[in-house]
Tab-separated table of C-alpha atoms and ligand atoms in Angstrom:
chain	number	residue	atom	x	y	z
A	546	MET	CA	78.074	81.418	110.460
A	547	PRO	CA	77.395	85.123	111.074
A	548	GLN	CA	79.689	87.776	109.606
A	549	TYR	CA	81.090	90.822	111.408
A	550	ASP	CA	82.953	93.971	110.403
A	551	GLU	CA	86.325	94.952	111.983
A	552	SER	CA	84.589	96.778	114.829
A	553	GLY	CA	82.565	93.693	115.744
A	554	ARG	CA	79.281	94.889	114.305
A	555	LEU	CA	77.091	92.109	112.994
A	556	LEU	CA	76.749	92.310	109.212
A	557	ARG	CA	75.029	89.079	108.176
A	558	VAL	CA	73.443	86.151	109.919
A	559	GLY	CA	74.307	82.638	108.792
A	560	ARG	CA	72.084	80.540	106.586
A	561	ASP	CA	70.986	78.557	109.635
A	562	LEU	CA	69.048	81.588	110.903
A	563	LYS	CA	66.235	82.329	108.494
A	564	HIS	CA	63.393	83.637	110.580
A	565	ILE	CA	63.224	85.870	113.653
A	566	ALA	CA	59.867	86.700	115.232
A	567	PHE	CA	59.489	89.638	117.605
A	568	ILE	CA	56.933	90.105	120.358
A	569	MET	CA	57.078	93.884	120.419
A	570	ASP	CA	56.172	94.522	124.047
A	571	GLY	CA	56.679	97.480	126.359
A	572	ASN	CA	55.408	100.488	124.423
A	573	GLY	CA	53.011	101.380	127.231
A	574	ARG	CA	55.642	101.128	129.969
A	575	TRP	CA	58.099	103.145	127.884
A	576	ALA	CA	55.586	105.985	127.757
A	577	GLU	CA	54.349	105.673	131.346
A	578	ARG	CA	57.925	105.960	132.660
A	579	ARG	CA	58.183	109.285	130.883
A	580	GLY	CA	54.801	110.565	132.006
A	581	LEU	CA	53.521	110.270	128.439
A	582	SER	CA	50.360	108.697	127.066
A	583	ARG	CA	50.393	105.044	126.023
A	584	GLU	CA	49.580	106.247	122.508
A	585	LYS	CA	52.903	108.084	122.421
A	586	GLY	CA	54.573	104.815	123.351
A	587	HIS	CA	53.044	103.155	120.306
A	588	THR	CA	54.244	105.997	118.077
A	589	GLU	CA	57.799	105.403	119.310
A	590	GLY	CA	57.296	101.666	118.992
A	591	MET	CA	56.419	102.116	115.330
A	592	LYS	CA	59.689	103.987	114.730
A	593	ALA	CA	61.621	101.180	116.415
A	594	PHE	CA	59.747	98.648	114.283
A	595	GLU	CA	60.712	100.406	111.040
A	596	LYS	CA	64.372	100.463	112.050
A	597	ALA	CA	64.256	96.806	113.054
A	598	VAL	CA	62.730	95.826	109.691
A	599	LYS	CA	65.542	97.625	107.904
A	600	TYR	CA	68.273	96.032	110.008
A	601	CYS	CA	66.828	92.527	109.717
A	602	GLY	CA	66.837	92.998	105.946
A	603	GLU	CA	70.483	94.018	105.969
A	604	LEU	CA	71.307	90.973	108.065
A	605	GLY	CA	69.965	88.749	105.301
A	606	LEU	CA	67.047	87.240	107.210
A	607	GLU	CA	64.535	85.581	104.904
A	608	VAL	CA	61.590	86.144	107.222
A	609	MET	CA	60.783	88.565	110.007
A	610	THR	CA	57.518	88.325	111.900
A	611	VAL	CA	56.204	90.914	114.337
A	612	TYR	CA	53.354	90.694	116.801
A	613	ALA	CA	51.525	93.980	116.377
A	614	PHE	CA	48.087	93.307	117.866
A	615	SER	CA	46.679	90.201	119.475
A	616	THR	CA	43.100	88.896	119.455
A	617	GLU	CA	43.120	89.821	123.160
A	618	ASN	CA	44.296	93.400	122.636
A	619	TRP	CA	40.711	94.517	121.833
A	620	LYS	CA	40.286	94.579	125.623
A	621	ARG	CA	42.303	97.812	125.666
A	622	PRO	CA	40.815	101.316	125.766
A	623	GLU	CA	39.281	102.255	122.439
A	624	ARG	CA	41.555	105.251	122.067
A	625	GLU	CA	44.649	103.069	122.308
A	626	VAL	CA	43.279	100.508	119.833
A	627	ARG	CA	42.444	103.286	117.381
A	628	LYS	CA	45.978	104.662	117.681
A	629	ILE	CA	47.588	101.298	116.942
A	630	MET	CA	45.363	100.789	113.879
A	631	ALA	CA	46.081	104.341	112.672
A	632	LEU	CA	49.833	103.789	112.988
A	633	LEU	CA	49.605	100.607	110.955
A	634	GLU	CA	47.573	102.384	108.301
A	635	LYS	CA	50.180	105.101	108.086
A	636	TYR	CA	52.896	102.510	107.730
A	637	LEU	CA	50.980	100.892	104.862
A	638	ASP	CA	50.612	104.275	103.158
A	639	LYS	CA	54.385	104.713	103.300
A	640	LEU	CA	54.948	101.205	102.064
A	641	LEU	CA	52.558	101.742	99.151
A	642	GLU	CA	54.294	104.978	98.243
A	643	LYS	CA	57.814	103.570	98.208
A	644	ALA	CA	57.617	99.804	98.035
A	645	SER	CA	60.885	99.683	96.086
A	646	GLU	CA	62.721	101.365	98.950
A	647	TYR	CA	61.546	98.822	101.498
A	648	GLU	CA	62.107	95.795	99.251
A	649	VAL	CA	60.086	93.536	101.490
A	650	ARG	CA	57.099	91.353	100.842
A	651	VAL	CA	54.599	92.311	103.494
A	652	ARG	CA	51.965	89.825	104.617
A	653	PHE	CA	49.361	90.163	107.319
A	654	ILE	CA	48.571	87.203	109.500
A	655	GLY	CA	45.470	87.204	111.673
A	656	GLU	CA	41.724	87.606	111.331
A	657	ARG	CA	40.899	90.537	109.046
A	658	LYS	CA	37.135	90.833	109.048
A	659	SER	CA	37.074	92.745	112.353
A	660	LEU	CA	39.381	95.436	110.945
A	661	SER	CA	38.036	98.598	109.311
A	662	ASP	CA	37.221	98.326	105.611
A	663	ARG	CA	39.859	100.922	104.805
A	664	LEU	CA	42.572	99.069	106.684
A	665	GLN	CA	41.552	95.801	105.009
A	666	GLN	CA	41.803	97.460	101.599
A	667	LYS	CA	45.236	98.875	102.345
A	668	ILE	CA	46.424	95.486	103.529
A	669	VAL	CA	45.378	93.891	100.228
A	670	MET	CA	46.993	96.704	98.235
A	671	ALA	CA	50.245	96.501	100.190
A	672	GLU	CA	50.401	92.725	99.871
A	673	ASP	CA	49.873	93.015	96.106
A	674	ALA	CA	52.322	95.877	95.645
A	675	THR	CA	55.104	94.025	97.467
A	676	SER	CA	54.456	90.472	96.281
A	677	LYS	CA	57.478	90.480	93.960
A	678	TYR	CA	60.019	90.806	96.753
A	679	GLY	CA	61.670	87.752	98.239
A	680	ARG	CA	62.191	88.776	101.842
A	681	ILE	CA	59.058	88.382	103.935
A	682	LEU	CA	57.680	90.608	106.665
A	683	ASN	CA	54.737	89.026	108.471
A	684	ILE	CA	52.711	91.455	110.537
A	685	ALA	CA	50.536	89.639	113.065
A	686	LEU	CA	47.452	91.799	113.429
A	687	ASN	CA	44.343	90.643	115.270
A	688	TYR	CA	46.348	87.456	115.531
A	689	GLY	CA	45.930	84.661	118.059
A	690	GLY	CA	47.655	81.303	117.884
A	691	ARG	CA	44.644	79.373	119.171
A	692	ALA	CA	42.299	81.129	116.753
A	693	GLU	CA	44.719	80.370	113.914
A	694	ILE	CA	44.896	76.646	114.685
A	695	THR	CA	41.123	76.451	115.184
A	696	ALA	CA	40.497	78.214	111.864
A	697	ALA	CA	42.950	75.878	110.132
A	698	VAL	CA	41.185	72.773	111.432
A	699	ASN	CA	37.761	74.168	110.475
A	700	LYS	CA	39.069	74.943	106.998
A	701	LEU	CA	40.159	71.327	106.609
A	702	ILE	CA	36.821	70.053	107.905
A	703	SER	CA	34.967	72.306	105.429
A	704	ALA	CA	37.114	70.832	102.674
A	705	GLY	CA	35.720	67.433	103.632
A	706	ARG	CA	38.575	66.082	105.741
A	707	ARG	CA	37.695	63.755	108.600
A	708	THR	CA	41.213	63.252	109.898
A	709	VAL	CA	44.163	65.597	109.532
A	710	SER	CA	47.939	65.291	109.661
A	711	GLU	CA	50.451	67.751	111.128
A	712	ASP	CA	51.398	68.759	107.599
A	713	ASP	CA	47.737	69.446	106.794
A	714	ILE	CA	47.468	71.798	109.764
A	715	SER	CA	50.789	73.533	108.984
A	716	GLY	CA	49.564	74.018	105.432
A	717	ALA	CA	46.274	75.559	106.553
A	718	LEU	CA	47.872	78.153	108.872
A	719	TYR	CA	48.483	81.776	107.864
A	720	THR	CA	52.188	80.919	107.716
A	721	SER	CA	51.815	78.074	105.218
A	722	GLY	CA	55.033	77.564	103.269
A	723	ILE	CA	57.092	79.840	105.521
A	724	PRO	CA	59.818	78.317	107.708
A	725	ASP	CA	59.027	78.263	111.437
A	726	PRO	CA	60.733	80.968	113.509
A	727	ASP	CA	64.250	79.938	114.505
A	728	LEU	CA	64.311	82.618	117.171
A	729	ILE	CA	61.552	84.428	119.043
A	730	VAL	CA	62.560	87.675	120.735
A	731	ARG	CA	60.327	89.223	123.377
A	732	THR	CA	61.109	92.653	124.774
A	733	ALA	CA	60.006	94.253	128.056
A	734	GLY	CA	60.813	91.418	130.443
A	735	GLU	CA	57.750	89.194	130.246
A	736	GLN	CA	58.567	85.564	129.521
A	737	ARG	CA	55.453	84.254	127.841
A	738	LEU	CA	54.034	83.753	124.361
A	739	SER	CA	50.739	85.605	124.861
A	740	ASN	CA	49.105	83.428	122.182
A	741	PHE	CA	51.803	84.094	119.540
A	742	LEU	CA	52.724	81.430	116.943
A	743	LEU	CA	51.759	78.538	119.218
A	744	TRP	CA	52.095	75.888	116.513
A	745	GLN	CA	55.105	77.363	114.739
A	746	SER	CA	57.184	77.882	117.902
A	747	ALA	CA	57.411	74.164	118.769
A	748	TYR	CA	61.218	74.188	118.308
A	749	SER	CA	61.996	77.908	118.332
A	750	GLU	CA	64.728	79.344	120.517
A	751	PHE	CA	63.665	82.157	122.847
A	752	TYR	CA	65.425	85.361	123.746
A	753	PHE	CA	63.971	87.596	126.433
A	754	THR	CA	65.252	91.059	127.192
A	755	ASP	CA	64.179	93.763	129.652
A	756	THR	CA	64.698	96.383	126.948
A	757	LEU	CA	61.367	98.019	126.147
A	758	TRP	CA	60.340	97.772	122.499
A	759	PRO	CA	60.795	101.483	121.627
A	760	ASP	CA	64.396	101.154	122.855
A	761	ILE	CA	65.271	98.122	120.736
A	762	ASP	CA	68.235	98.855	118.491
A	763	GLU	CA	70.817	97.093	116.347
A	764	ALA	CA	72.970	96.244	119.363
A	765	GLU	CA	70.056	94.475	121.073
A	766	ILE	CA	69.204	92.522	117.919
A	767	GLN	CA	72.883	91.595	117.615
A	768	ARG	CA	72.843	90.308	121.212
A	769	ALA	CA	69.780	88.199	120.407
A	770	VAL	CA	71.450	86.734	117.325
A	771	GLU	CA	74.695	86.021	119.205
A	772	ASN	CA	72.724	84.348	121.932
A	773	TYR	CA	71.014	82.209	119.307
A	774	TYR	CA	74.355	81.003	117.989
A	775	LYS	CA	75.304	79.743	121.478
A	776	ARG	CA	72.350	77.354	121.535
A	777	THR	CA	72.436	73.712	120.505
A	778	ARG	CA	69.286	72.840	118.596
A	779	ARG	CA	68.654	69.138	118.888
A	780	PHE	CA	65.037	68.833	117.742
A	781	GLY	CA	64.718	65.871	120.046
A	782	ALA	CA	67.685	63.942	118.662
A	783	VAL	CA	71.044	63.141	120.274
A	784	ARG	CA	74.072	65.000	119.012
B	738	IPE	C1	53.092	96.990	122.682
B	738	IPE	O1	53.402	97.053	124.013
B	738	IPE	C2	52.392	95.737	122.298
B	738	IPE	C3	51.027	95.925	121.808
B	738	IPE	C4	50.036	95.200	122.284
B	738	IPE	C5	50.734	96.873	120.749
B	738	IPE	P1	52.311	97.216	125.155
B	738	IPE	O2	51.310	98.243	124.757
B	738	IPE	O3	51.762	95.904	125.539
B	738	IPE	O4	53.215	97.792	126.319
B	738	IPE	P2	53.134	97.458	127.857
B	738	IPE	O5	53.249	95.972	127.988
B	738	IPE	O6	51.814	97.962	128.357
B	738	IPE	O7	54.298	98.175	128.460
B	739	IPE	C1	51.540	90.652	123.386
B	739	IPE	O1	51.703	91.691	124.275
B	739	IPE	C2	50.889	91.158	122.143
B	739	IPE	C3	51.706	92.038	121.322
B	739	IPE	C4	52.964	92.306	121.526
B	739	IPE	C5	51.038	92.595	120.181
B	739	IPE	P1	50.656	91.980	125.422
B	739	IPE	O2	51.180	93.154	126.168
B	739	IPE	O3	49.292	92.083	124.884
B	739	IPE	O4	50.744	90.646	126.304
B	739	IPE	P2	50.377	90.361	127.811
B	739	IPE	O5	48.994	90.901	128.052
B	739	IPE	O6	51.391	91.057	128.660
B	739	IPE	O7	50.475	88.880	127.937
B	740	MG	MG1	52.353	94.510	126.902
């Protein structure tokens, strides 16, 4: 069960909550409401992301996954795409500089070949530099659930398989070996997956909030966790 301090602040999640995945939505609306550029919204979103990573670590979560850029997000203006990629590069620079401060094993999930060579190199370096840490941060970048499942099946076919099991597919996904998300949090009011973790979310709980991603804070994450603990997870069985 989760632990709290005297003031009611959440300190630790229970062992039955290992993995939270966030669909970080609403950066654009956050900026537009303030008369700012969408790019500015992504800058603020990055700050919120860094704080959320820190808090999720303190809570004792084994895995945190964030949806940073979907396979469909290339449809956005080039300037906006460039800004998102630049912010991620900057984050990797920071991570490479002080990996020991972050104490998180970063992993990128998604198709990499379409990313710039420099970003691809930094991803490899960051994954190597942080591979000794136990807590996992998955960053979904140029990620699409359908593309992931399709790639997994093709991988198995290339390996000579003619029929595949569910375990085979799970094992061929980017998330192989990582527990499925217990809880998926989506900010900014939309109640859809937008091609995120389609396979892995089969029995995830969902928490939707109108809070825009740049405004997400510890209190909102605490609400999501508390909401999770009110659910009864049956996985199809009778309790
Ligand atoms: C951030 O929010 C998610 C990304 C695709 C980077 P959005 O940029 O989608 O914000 P809204 O939905 O336009 O408000
Ligand atoms: C989902 O958000 C992708 C990310 C959060 C990276 P979008 O803003 O792209 O999703 P839609 O277009 O509203 O479904
Ligand atoms: Mg959006």
